[in-house]
């Protein structure tokens, strides 16, 4: 399979390139800096320069492509200034819209990519308390939920080009070199980790192996379509995540982080740490995906072995 990627040099993208290389797929990337991307990822076979906010991707990048995996987007971590909010939205909605328009243009003269696997986020559901959330649940309220709705709408237009579209509503990705664990593990090793806010909010999490595994599963299985919740089958409350990480790292996890302090420090992003989303991977399980790391503590032991 010839796979075109955006966001290839990111945390998930790097792992995905390695997995595609291991199974013999061709790896092509759209990136602002091709030279830097090739240096960071020798596993890439071809790279094409593209600024997703400035226009369509180069037509030659889409030639003979079987699948597109779109992982681009400004990080949501950090304080949400007006500029940060604009970057979070534009790199997702505008960038995806331009990517899909490129796919539609390519389809006029040659076979289009058969599938678009597009990143989204569990933030789609907003703050939902104890409600169990499958892919059929409606969107929630708040900034990130609104971004996800626009993001998925832009991706869904790839169906006009004949592509099967999959939207990955991703939870907190657990890995040693990226995702939510590195800053949390630094606090834990310093004895400063513990409940965030009440600590009772649900945090949907997923091991990096299963994040990549579900992308490959979506590429390979024609019956996987539409939204897919990317999270382990057993969601955990935030205090359970903190306690499990403390036990794996053999450190106490008792220091609470008051909600008001988080809001003062992180602004709008604090809501993403305080919101509760009891997300379950109904579509993934129904399609036959077998999670490699369904248990939180075992997943953390694997990461920090």
PDB file of C-alpha atoms in Angstrom:
ATOM      1  CA  UNK A   1       0.000   0.000   0.000  1.00  0.00           C
ATOM      2  CA  UNK A   2       1.262   3.497  -0.818  1.00  0.00           C
ATOM      3  CA  UNK A   3       0.366   5.732   2.137  1.00  0.00           C
ATOM      4  CA  UNK A   4       0.535   9.529   2.162  1.00  0.00           C
ATOM      5  CA  UNK A   5       0.894  11.069   5.623  1.00  0.00           C
ATOM      6  CA  UNK A   6       0.595  14.489   7.177  1.00  0.00           C
ATOM      7  CA  UNK A   7       1.970  15.020  10.676  1.00  0.00           C
ATOM      8  CA  UNK A   8       4.538  12.270  10.039  1.00  0.00           C
ATOM      9  CA  UNK A   9       7.165  13.823  12.320  1.00  0.00           C
ATOM     10  CA  UNK A  10       4.825  14.044  15.311  1.00  0.00           C
ATOM     11  CA  UNK A  11       4.616  11.597  18.199  1.00  0.00           C
ATOM     12  CA  UNK A  12       2.052   9.293  16.595  1.00  0.00           C
ATOM     13  CA  UNK A  13       3.324   9.914  13.067  1.00  0.00           C
ATOM     14  CA  UNK A  14       6.829   8.684  13.861  1.00  0.00           C
ATOM     15  CA  UNK A  15       5.496   5.440  15.309  1.00  0.00           C
ATOM     16  CA  UNK A  16       3.155   4.974  12.340  1.00  0.00           C
ATOM     17  CA  UNK A  17       5.963   5.451   9.794  1.00  0.00           C
ATOM     18  CA  UNK A  18       7.974   2.771  11.592  1.00  0.00           C
ATOM     19  CA  UNK A  19       4.989   0.380  11.596  1.00  0.00           C
ATOM     20  CA  UNK A  20       4.295   0.956   7.890  1.00  0.00           C
ATOM     21  CA  UNK A  21       7.955   0.349   7.098  1.00  0.00           C
ATOM     22  CA  UNK A  22       7.962  -2.915   9.067  1.00  0.00           C
ATOM     23  CA  UNK A  23       5.080  -4.314   7.056  1.00  0.00           C
ATOM     24  CA  UNK A  24       6.424  -3.155   3.700  1.00  0.00           C
ATOM     25  CA  UNK A  25       4.114  -0.246   2.834  1.00  0.00           C
ATOM     26  CA  UNK A  26       5.404   2.761   0.905  1.00  0.00           C
ATOM     27  CA  UNK A  27       5.690   5.908   3.067  1.00  0.00           C
ATOM     28  CA  UNK A  28       5.184   9.377   1.555  1.00  0.00           C
ATOM     29  CA  UNK A  29       4.873  12.594   3.574  1.00  0.00           C
ATOM     30  CA  UNK A  30       3.527  16.103   3.107  1.00  0.00           C
ATOM     31  CA  UNK A  31       5.520  18.475   5.307  1.00  0.00           C
ATOM     32  CA  UNK A  32       6.528  22.105   5.595  1.00  0.00           C
ATOM     33  CA  UNK A  33      10.223  21.128   5.764  1.00  0.00           C
ATOM     34  CA  UNK A  34      11.073  18.026   3.677  1.00  0.00           C
ATOM     35  CA  UNK A  35      14.784  18.107   4.533  1.00  0.00           C
ATOM     36  CA  UNK A  36      14.118  18.134   8.263  1.00  0.00           C
ATOM     37  CA  UNK A  37      11.489  15.405   7.902  1.00  0.00           C
ATOM     38  CA  UNK A  38      13.894  13.108   6.018  1.00  0.00           C
ATOM     39  CA  UNK A  39      16.578  13.658   8.656  1.00  0.00           C
ATOM     40  CA  UNK A  40      14.146  12.935  11.481  1.00  0.00           C
ATOM     41  CA  UNK A  41      12.544   9.967   9.733  1.00  0.00           C
ATOM     42  CA  UNK A  42      14.867   8.006   7.427  1.00  0.00           C
ATOM     43  CA  UNK A  43      11.968   5.574   6.955  1.00  0.00           C
ATOM     44  CA  UNK A  44      10.191   8.063   4.688  1.00  0.00           C
ATOM     45  CA  UNK A  45      10.594   7.187   1.010  1.00  0.00           C
ATOM     46  CA  UNK A  46       9.466  10.529  -0.420  1.00  0.00           C
ATOM     47  CA  UNK A  47       8.625  13.948   1.003  1.00  0.00           C
ATOM     48  CA  UNK A  48       6.786  16.874  -0.575  1.00  0.00           C
ATOM     49  CA  UNK A  49       6.791  20.488   0.608  1.00  0.00           C
ATOM     50  CA  UNK A  50       3.363  21.799   1.579  1.00  0.00           C
ATOM     51  CA  UNK A  51       2.000  24.542   3.807  1.00  0.00           C
ATOM     52  CA  UNK A  52      -1.524  23.337   4.646  1.00  0.00           C
ATOM     53  CA  UNK A  53      -2.809  26.863   5.264  1.00  0.00           C
ATOM     54  CA  UNK A  54      -1.624  28.246   1.926  1.00  0.00           C
ATOM     55  CA  UNK A  55      -3.303  26.020  -0.640  1.00  0.00           C
ATOM     56  CA  UNK A  56      -3.681  22.541  -2.100  1.00  0.00           C
ATOM     57  CA  UNK A  57      -0.986  19.873  -1.775  1.00  0.00           C
ATOM     58  CA  UNK A  58       1.187  19.274  -4.860  1.00  0.00           C
ATOM     59  CA  UNK A  59      -0.616  17.024  -7.326  1.00  0.00           C
ATOM     60  CA  UNK A  60       2.377  14.712  -7.712  1.00  0.00           C
ATOM     61  CA  UNK A  61       2.229  13.845  -4.001  1.00  0.00           C
ATOM     62  CA  UNK A  62      -1.150  12.166  -4.560  1.00  0.00           C
ATOM     63  CA  UNK A  63      -0.134  10.131  -7.609  1.00  0.00           C
ATOM     64  CA  UNK A  64      -0.721   6.373  -7.159  1.00  0.00           C
ATOM     65  CA  UNK A  65      -1.600   6.874  -3.478  1.00  0.00           C
ATOM     66  CA  UNK A  66      -3.828   4.183  -1.976  1.00  0.00           C
ATOM     67  CA  UNK A  67      -4.471   5.798   1.408  1.00  0.00           C
ATOM     68  CA  UNK A  68      -4.071   9.115   3.208  1.00  0.00           C
ATOM     69  CA  UNK A  69      -3.491   9.441   6.958  1.00  0.00           C
ATOM     70  CA  UNK A  70      -4.026  12.988   8.201  1.00  0.00           C
ATOM     71  CA  UNK A  71      -2.448  13.636  11.619  1.00  0.00           C
ATOM     72  CA  UNK A  72      -1.649  17.339  11.338  1.00  0.00           C
ATOM     73  CA  UNK A  73      -2.728  19.921  13.884  1.00  0.00           C
ATOM     74  CA  UNK A  74      -1.372  22.477  16.320  1.00  0.00           C
ATOM     75  CA  UNK A  75      -0.876  20.930  19.766  1.00  0.00           C
ATOM     76  CA  UNK A  76      -3.756  21.647  22.151  1.00  0.00           C
ATOM     77  CA  UNK A  77      -1.382  21.648  25.122  1.00  0.00           C
ATOM     78  CA  UNK A  78      -0.494  25.035  26.598  1.00  0.00           C
ATOM     79  CA  UNK A  79      -2.378  28.215  27.406  1.00  0.00           C
ATOM     80  CA  UNK A  80      -5.192  28.959  24.975  1.00  0.00           C
ATOM     81  CA  UNK A  81      -4.557  32.522  23.877  1.00  0.00           C
ATOM     82  CA  UNK A  82      -6.569  33.906  20.973  1.00  0.00           C
ATOM     83  CA  UNK A  83      -3.629  33.151  18.671  1.00  0.00           C
ATOM     84  CA  UNK A  84      -3.360  29.592  20.001  1.00  0.00           C
ATOM     85  CA  UNK A  85      -7.079  28.959  19.495  1.00  0.00           C
ATOM     86  CA  UNK A  86      -6.862  30.244  15.939  1.00  0.00           C
ATOM     87  CA  UNK A  87      -3.898  27.947  15.203  1.00  0.00           C
ATOM     88  CA  UNK A  88      -5.666  24.931  16.740  1.00  0.00           C
ATOM     89  CA  UNK A  89      -8.691  25.496  14.494  1.00  0.00           C
ATOM     90  CA  UNK A  90      -6.981  26.535  11.271  1.00  0.00           C
ATOM     91  CA  UNK A  91      -4.382  23.759  11.178  1.00  0.00           C
ATOM     92  CA  UNK A  92      -7.210  21.259  11.498  1.00  0.00           C
ATOM     93  CA  UNK A  93     -10.179  22.667   9.583  1.00  0.00           C
ATOM     94  CA  UNK A  94      -8.400  24.729   6.903  1.00  0.00           C
ATOM     95  CA  UNK A  95      -5.525  22.263   6.525  1.00  0.00           C
ATOM     96  CA  UNK A  96      -7.874  19.285   6.189  1.00  0.00           C
ATOM     97  CA  UNK A  97     -10.137  21.165   3.793  1.00  0.00           C
ATOM     98  CA  UNK A  98      -7.158  21.920   1.513  1.00  0.00           C
ATOM     99  CA  UNK A  99      -5.957  18.308   1.724  1.00  0.00           C
ATOM    100  CA  UNK A 100      -9.399  17.002   0.755  1.00  0.00           C
ATOM    101  CA  UNK A 101      -9.700  19.495  -2.105  1.00  0.00           C
ATOM    102  CA  UNK A 102      -6.378  18.139  -3.365  1.00  0.00           C
ATOM    103  CA  UNK A 103      -7.812  14.616  -3.233  1.00  0.00           C
ATOM    104  CA  UNK A 104     -10.897  15.758  -5.145  1.00  0.00           C
ATOM    105  CA  UNK A 105      -8.756  17.416  -7.824  1.00  0.00           C
ATOM    106  CA  UNK A 106      -6.612  14.295  -8.190  1.00  0.00           C
ATOM    107  CA  UNK A 107      -9.747  12.165  -8.623  1.00  0.00           C
ATOM    108  CA  UNK A 108     -10.634  14.037 -11.817  1.00  0.00           C
ATOM    109  CA  UNK A 109      -7.764  12.502 -13.783  1.00  0.00           C
ATOM    110  CA  UNK A 110      -6.732   9.338 -11.926  1.00  0.00           C
ATOM    111  CA  UNK A 111      -7.979   6.879  -9.303  1.00  0.00           C
ATOM    112  CA  UNK A 112      -8.240   8.683  -5.968  1.00  0.00           C
ATOM    113  CA  UNK A 113      -6.959   7.330  -2.646  1.00  0.00           C
ATOM    114  CA  UNK A 114      -9.342   4.639  -1.442  1.00  0.00           C
ATOM    115  CA  UNK A 115      -9.379   5.759   2.184  1.00  0.00           C
ATOM    116  CA  UNK A 116      -8.744   8.834   4.320  1.00  0.00           C
ATOM    117  CA  UNK A 117      -7.951   8.100   7.963  1.00  0.00           C
ATOM    118  CA  UNK A 118      -8.327  11.461   9.640  1.00  0.00           C
ATOM    119  CA  UNK A 119      -7.388  12.428  13.169  1.00  0.00           C
ATOM    120  CA  UNK A 120     -10.049  13.833  15.451  1.00  0.00           C
ATOM    121  CA  UNK A 121     -10.257  13.889  19.248  1.00  0.00           C
ATOM    122  CA  UNK A 122     -12.303  12.719  22.188  1.00  0.00           C
ATOM    123  CA  UNK A 123     -12.785  16.424  22.843  1.00  0.00           C
ATOM    124  CA  UNK A 124     -15.652  16.077  20.338  1.00  0.00           C
ATOM    125  CA  UNK A 125     -17.838  14.973  23.256  1.00  0.00           C
ATOM    126  CA  UNK A 126     -17.126  17.928  25.563  1.00  0.00           C
ATOM    127  CA  UNK A 127     -17.757  17.449  29.289  1.00  0.00           C
ATOM    128  CA  UNK A 128     -20.229  14.583  29.806  1.00  0.00           C
ATOM    129  CA  UNK A 129     -19.811  13.450  33.418  1.00  0.00           C
ATOM    130  CA  UNK A 130     -20.776   9.805  33.919  1.00  0.00           C
ATOM    131  CA  UNK A 131     -22.458   9.325  30.520  1.00  0.00           C
ATOM    132  CA  UNK A 132     -21.071   6.391  28.525  1.00  0.00           C
ATOM    133  CA  UNK A 133     -20.054   7.693  25.101  1.00  0.00           C
ATOM    134  CA  UNK A 134     -20.068   5.541  21.988  1.00  0.00           C
ATOM    135  CA  UNK A 135     -19.571   6.921  18.489  1.00  0.00           C
ATOM    136  CA  UNK A 136     -23.319   7.559  18.233  1.00  0.00           C
ATOM    137  CA  UNK A 137     -23.233  10.201  20.978  1.00  0.00           C
ATOM    138  CA  UNK A 138     -23.811  13.793  19.774  1.00  0.00           C
ATOM    139  CA  UNK A 139     -21.085  16.429  20.067  1.00  0.00           C
ATOM    140  CA  UNK A 140     -20.684  18.307  23.306  1.00  0.00           C
ATOM    141  CA  UNK A 141     -20.140  21.979  23.996  1.00  0.00           C
ATOM    142  CA  UNK A 142     -16.972  24.025  24.244  1.00  0.00           C
ATOM    143  CA  UNK A 143     -14.131  25.192  22.038  1.00  0.00           C
ATOM    144  CA  UNK A 144     -12.494  21.844  21.302  1.00  0.00           C
ATOM    145  CA  UNK A 145     -15.821  20.147  20.617  1.00  0.00           C
ATOM    146  CA  UNK A 146     -16.578  22.849  18.046  1.00  0.00           C
ATOM    147  CA  UNK A 147     -13.157  22.396  16.459  1.00  0.00           C
ATOM    148  CA  UNK A 148     -13.728  18.638  16.150  1.00  0.00           C
ATOM    149  CA  UNK A 149     -17.120  19.122  14.494  1.00  0.00           C
ATOM    150  CA  UNK A 150     -15.596  21.409  11.842  1.00  0.00           C
ATOM    151  CA  UNK A 151     -12.560  19.154  11.463  1.00  0.00           C
ATOM    152  CA  UNK A 152     -14.656  16.047  10.843  1.00  0.00           C
ATOM    153  CA  UNK A 153     -16.934  17.933   8.442  1.00  0.00           C
ATOM    154  CA  UNK A 154     -13.900  18.933   6.359  1.00  0.00           C
ATOM    155  CA  UNK A 155     -12.621  15.331   6.322  1.00  0.00           C
ATOM    156  CA  UNK A 156     -16.010  13.858   5.403  1.00  0.00           C
ATOM    157  CA  UNK A 157     -15.941  15.686   2.055  1.00  0.00           C
ATOM    158  CA  UNK A 158     -13.283  13.209   0.874  1.00  0.00           C
ATOM    159  CA  UNK A 159     -16.197  10.875   0.143  1.00  0.00           C
ATOM    160  CA  UNK A 160     -16.931  13.101  -2.877  1.00  0.00           C
ATOM    161  CA  UNK A 161     -13.614  11.833  -4.285  1.00  0.00           C
ATOM    162  CA  UNK A 162     -14.732   8.261  -3.649  1.00  0.00           C
ATOM    163  CA  UNK A 163     -12.708   7.737  -0.476  1.00  0.00           C
ATOM    164  CA  UNK A 164     -13.847   5.789   2.564  1.00  0.00           C
ATOM    165  CA  UNK A 165     -13.489   8.216   5.484  1.00  0.00           C
ATOM    166  CA  UNK A 166     -12.545   7.250   9.035  1.00  0.00           C
ATOM    167  CA  UNK A 167     -12.429   9.807  11.867  1.00  0.00           C
ATOM    168  CA  UNK A 168     -10.294   8.785  14.863  1.00  0.00           C
ATOM    169  CA  UNK A 169     -11.663  10.353  18.052  1.00  0.00           C
ATOM    170  CA  UNK A 170      -8.501   9.865  20.026  1.00  0.00           C
ATOM    171  CA  UNK A 171      -8.166   9.818  23.788  1.00  0.00           C
ATOM    172  CA  UNK A 172      -4.999  10.478  25.781  1.00  0.00           C
ATOM    173  CA  UNK A 173      -2.175   8.632  24.023  1.00  0.00           C
ATOM    174  CA  UNK A 174       0.251   6.915  26.402  1.00  0.00           C
ATOM    175  CA  UNK A 175       3.864   6.596  25.302  1.00  0.00           C
ATOM    176  CA  UNK A 176       7.296   7.170  26.782  1.00  0.00           C
ATOM    177  CA  UNK A 177       8.393   9.884  24.349  1.00  0.00           C
ATOM    178  CA  UNK A 178       5.190  11.837  23.782  1.00  0.00           C
ATOM    179  CA  UNK A 179       1.527  12.229  24.575  1.00  0.00           C
ATOM    180  CA  UNK A 180       0.342  12.983  28.092  1.00  0.00           C
ATOM    181  CA  UNK A 181       2.767  10.776  30.030  1.00  0.00           C
ATOM    182  CA  UNK A 182       6.127  12.646  29.908  1.00  0.00           C
ATOM    183  CA  UNK A 183       4.959  15.762  31.827  1.00  0.00           C
ATOM    184  CA  UNK A 184       2.876  13.640  34.197  1.00  0.00           C
ATOM    185  CA  UNK A 185       5.758  11.251  34.842  1.00  0.00           C
ATOM    186  CA  UNK A 186       8.113  14.151  35.611  1.00  0.00           C
ATOM    187  CA  UNK A 187       5.664  15.396  38.241  1.00  0.00           C
ATOM    188  CA  UNK A 188       5.232  11.881  39.593  1.00  0.00           C
ATOM    189  CA  UNK A 189       8.982  11.309  39.926  1.00  0.00           C
ATOM    190  CA  UNK A 190       9.157  14.594  41.859  1.00  0.00           C
ATOM    191  CA  UNK A 191       6.369  13.513  44.190  1.00  0.00           C
ATOM    192  CA  UNK A 192       4.053  16.227  42.864  1.00  0.00           C
ATOM    193  CA  UNK A 193       1.444  14.100  41.098  1.00  0.00           C
ATOM    194  CA  UNK A 194      -2.029  13.292  42.307  1.00  0.00           C
ATOM    195  CA  UNK A 195      -5.694  14.149  41.738  1.00  0.00           C
ATOM    196  CA  UNK A 196      -6.423  16.902  39.199  1.00  0.00           C
ATOM    197  CA  UNK A 197      -9.498  18.791  40.321  1.00  0.00           C
ATOM    198  CA  UNK A 198     -11.824  16.208  41.873  1.00  0.00           C
ATOM    199  CA  UNK A 199      -9.835  13.363  40.304  1.00  0.00           C
ATOM    200  CA  UNK A 200     -13.124  11.588  39.528  1.00  0.00           C
ATOM    201  CA  UNK A 201     -13.334  12.713  35.903  1.00  0.00           C
ATOM    202  CA  UNK A 202     -13.003   9.957  33.305  1.00  0.00           C
ATOM    203  CA  UNK A 203      -9.824  10.061  31.200  1.00  0.00           C
ATOM    204  CA  UNK A 204     -10.050   7.946  28.026  1.00  0.00           C
ATOM    205  CA  UNK A 205      -6.518   6.657  27.393  1.00  0.00           C
ATOM    206  CA  UNK A 206      -4.845   4.463  24.787  1.00  0.00           C
ATOM    207  CA  UNK A 207      -1.385   2.910  24.486  1.00  0.00           C
ATOM    208  CA  UNK A 208       0.633   4.168  21.502  1.00  0.00           C
ATOM    209  CA  UNK A 209       0.768   0.589  20.152  1.00  0.00           C
ATOM    210  CA  UNK A 210      -3.027   0.521  19.963  1.00  0.00           C
ATOM    211  CA  UNK A 211      -3.200   4.031  18.537  1.00  0.00           C
ATOM    212  CA  UNK A 212      -1.016   2.878  15.647  1.00  0.00           C
ATOM    213  CA  UNK A 213      -2.753  -0.489  15.545  1.00  0.00           C
ATOM    214  CA  UNK A 214      -6.136   1.128  15.062  1.00  0.00           C
ATOM    215  CA  UNK A 215      -4.826   3.323  12.241  1.00  0.00           C
ATOM    216  CA  UNK A 216      -3.521   0.227  10.445  1.00  0.00           C
ATOM    217  CA  UNK A 217      -6.805  -1.559  11.192  1.00  0.00           C
ATOM    218  CA  UNK A 218      -8.723   1.343   9.628  1.00  0.00           C
ATOM    219  CA  UNK A 219      -6.474   1.306   6.557  1.00  0.00           C
ATOM    220  CA  UNK A 220      -6.918  -2.415   5.995  1.00  0.00           C
ATOM    221  CA  UNK A 221     -10.601  -3.017   6.739  1.00  0.00           C
ATOM    222  CA  UNK A 222     -13.227  -1.675   4.364  1.00  0.00           C
ATOM    223  CA  UNK A 223     -15.970  -2.093   6.965  1.00  0.00           C
ATOM    224  CA  UNK A 224     -14.361   0.525   9.228  1.00  0.00           C
ATOM    225  CA  UNK A 225     -15.957   3.855   8.363  1.00  0.00           C
ATOM    226  CA  UNK A 226     -17.026   7.070  10.075  1.00  0.00           C
ATOM    227  CA  UNK A 227     -16.103   7.946  13.661  1.00  0.00           C
ATOM    228  CA  UNK A 228     -13.976   5.529  15.691  1.00  0.00           C
ATOM    229  CA  UNK A 229     -13.251   6.106  19.372  1.00  0.00           C
ATOM    230  CA  UNK A 230      -9.546   5.439  19.921  1.00  0.00           C
ATOM    231  CA  UNK A 231      -9.283   4.522  23.577  1.00  0.00           C
ATOM    232  CA  UNK A 232      -8.790   1.404  25.680  1.00  0.00           C
ATOM    233  CA  UNK A 233     -11.914  -0.640  26.481  1.00  0.00           C
ATOM    234  CA  UNK A 234     -11.578   0.189  30.198  1.00  0.00           C
ATOM    235  CA  UNK A 235     -11.551   3.976  30.736  1.00  0.00           C
ATOM    236  CA  UNK A 236     -10.052   5.175  34.007  1.00  0.00           C
ATOM    237  CA  UNK A 237     -10.754   8.036  36.349  1.00  0.00           C
ATOM    238  CA  UNK A 238      -7.999  10.618  36.592  1.00  0.00           C
ATOM    239  CA  UNK A 239      -7.023   9.619  40.137  1.00  0.00           C
ATOM    240  CA  UNK A 240      -6.690   6.024  38.926  1.00  0.00           C
ATOM    241  CA  UNK A 241      -4.281   7.139  36.203  1.00  0.00           C
ATOM    242  CA  UNK A 242      -2.227   9.112  38.740  1.00  0.00           C
ATOM    243  CA  UNK A 243      -2.169   6.230  41.232  1.00  0.00           C
ATOM    244  CA  UNK A 244      -1.290   3.602  38.611  1.00  0.00           C
ATOM    245  CA  UNK A 245       1.561   5.743  37.289  1.00  0.00           C
ATOM    246  CA  UNK A 246       2.810   6.342  40.849  1.00  0.00           C
ATOM    247  CA  UNK A 247       2.878   2.609  41.516  1.00  0.00           C
ATOM    248  CA  UNK A 248       4.703   1.829  38.285  1.00  0.00           C
ATOM    249  CA  UNK A 249       7.283   4.570  38.978  1.00  0.00           C
ATOM    250  CA  UNK A 250       7.321   3.747  42.721  1.00  0.00           C
ATOM    251  CA  UNK A 251       6.468   7.275  43.753  1.00  0.00           C
ATOM    252  CA  UNK A 252       3.592   8.723  45.806  1.00  0.00           C
ATOM    253  CA  UNK A 253       0.716  10.284  43.866  1.00  0.00           C
ATOM    254  CA  UNK A 254      -1.067  12.250  46.557  1.00  0.00           C
ATOM    255  CA  UNK A 255      -0.481  15.922  45.729  1.00  0.00           C
ATOM    256  CA  UNK A 256      -3.792  17.420  44.508  1.00  0.00           C
ATOM    257  CA  UNK A 257      -3.920  20.072  41.786  1.00  0.00           C
ATOM    258  CA  UNK A 258      -6.888  22.375  42.572  1.00  0.00           C
ATOM    259  CA  UNK A 259      -9.122  23.260  39.641  1.00  0.00           C
ATOM    260  CA  UNK A 260      -8.763  27.018  40.204  1.00  0.00           C
ATOM    261  CA  UNK A 261      -4.958  26.743  40.070  1.00  0.00           C
ATOM    262  CA  UNK A 262      -5.112  24.855  36.776  1.00  0.00           C
ATOM    263  CA  UNK A 263      -7.438  27.440  35.255  1.00  0.00           C
ATOM    264  CA  UNK A 264      -5.177  30.244  36.457  1.00  0.00           C
ATOM    265  CA  UNK A 265      -2.105  28.568  34.950  1.00  0.00           C
ATOM    266  CA  UNK A 266      -3.478  26.953  31.781  1.00  0.00           C
ATOM    267  CA  UNK A 267      -6.524  29.022  30.929  1.00  0.00           C
ATOM    268  CA  UNK A 268      -8.907  27.251  28.548  1.00  0.00           C
ATOM    269  CA  UNK A 269      -6.761  24.129  28.242  1.00  0.00           C
ATOM    270  CA  UNK A 270      -7.426  23.376  31.921  1.00  0.00           C
ATOM    271  CA  UNK A 271     -10.956  22.362  30.963  1.00  0.00           C
ATOM    272  CA  UNK A 272      -9.539  19.462  28.938  1.00  0.00           C
ATOM    273  CA  UNK A 273      -7.903  18.096  32.101  1.00  0.00           C
ATOM    274  CA  UNK A 274     -10.983  18.679  34.246  1.00  0.00           C
ATOM    275  CA  UNK A 275     -13.621  17.467  31.781  1.00  0.00           C
ATOM    276  CA  UNK A 276     -15.031  13.972  32.177  1.00  0.00           C
ATOM    277  CA  UNK A 277     -15.462  11.730  29.102  1.00  0.00           C
ATOM    278  CA  UNK A 278     -16.402   8.102  29.644  1.00  0.00           C
ATOM    279  CA  UNK A 279     -15.578   7.127  26.075  1.00  0.00           C
ATOM    280  CA  UNK A 280     -15.783   3.486  24.953  1.00  0.00           C
ATOM    281  CA  UNK A 281     -14.398   2.039  21.682  1.00  0.00           C
ATOM    282  CA  UNK A 282     -17.626   0.478  20.442  1.00  0.00           C
ATOM    283  CA  UNK A 283     -16.803   0.734  16.720  1.00  0.00           C
ATOM    284  CA  UNK A 284     -13.283  -0.672  17.126  1.00  0.00           C
ATOM    285  CA  UNK A 285     -14.521  -3.677  19.102  1.00  0.00           C
ATOM    286  CA  UNK A 286     -17.433  -4.287  16.712  1.00  0.00           C
ATOM    287  CA  UNK A 287     -15.007  -4.342  13.775  1.00  0.00           C
ATOM    288  CA  UNK A 288     -12.907  -7.030  15.440  1.00  0.00           C
ATOM    289  CA  UNK A 289      -9.946  -5.016  16.657  1.00  0.00           C
ATOM    290  CA  UNK A 290      -8.128  -6.767  19.531  1.00  0.00           C
ATOM    291  CA  UNK A 291      -6.430  -4.330  21.905  1.00  0.00           C
ATOM    292  CA  UNK A 292      -2.834  -5.172  22.796  1.00  0.00           C
ATOM    293  CA  UNK A 293      -2.974  -3.128  26.008  1.00  0.00           C
ATOM    294  CA  UNK A 294      -6.488  -3.065  27.497  1.00  0.00           C
ATOM    295  CA  UNK A 295      -5.338  -2.753  31.139  1.00  0.00           C
ATOM    296  CA  UNK A 296      -4.016   0.583  32.409  1.00  0.00           C
ATOM    297  CA  UNK A 297      -1.374  -0.596  34.868  1.00  0.00           C
ATOM    298  CA  UNK A 298      -0.085  -3.291  32.512  1.00  0.00           C
ATOM    299  CA  UNK A 299       0.128  -0.676  29.737  1.00  0.00           C
ATOM    300  CA  UNK A 300       2.155   1.651  31.958  1.00  0.00           C
ATOM    301  CA  UNK A 301       4.463  -1.196  32.966  1.00  0.00           C
ATOM    302  CA  UNK A 302       5.045  -1.957  29.307  1.00  0.00           C
ATOM    303  CA  UNK A 303       5.914   1.688  28.597  1.00  0.00           C
ATOM    304  CA  UNK A 304       8.285   2.054  31.555  1.00  0.00           C
ATOM    305  CA  UNK A 305       9.790  -1.450  31.477  1.00  0.00           C
TER     306      UNK A 305
END
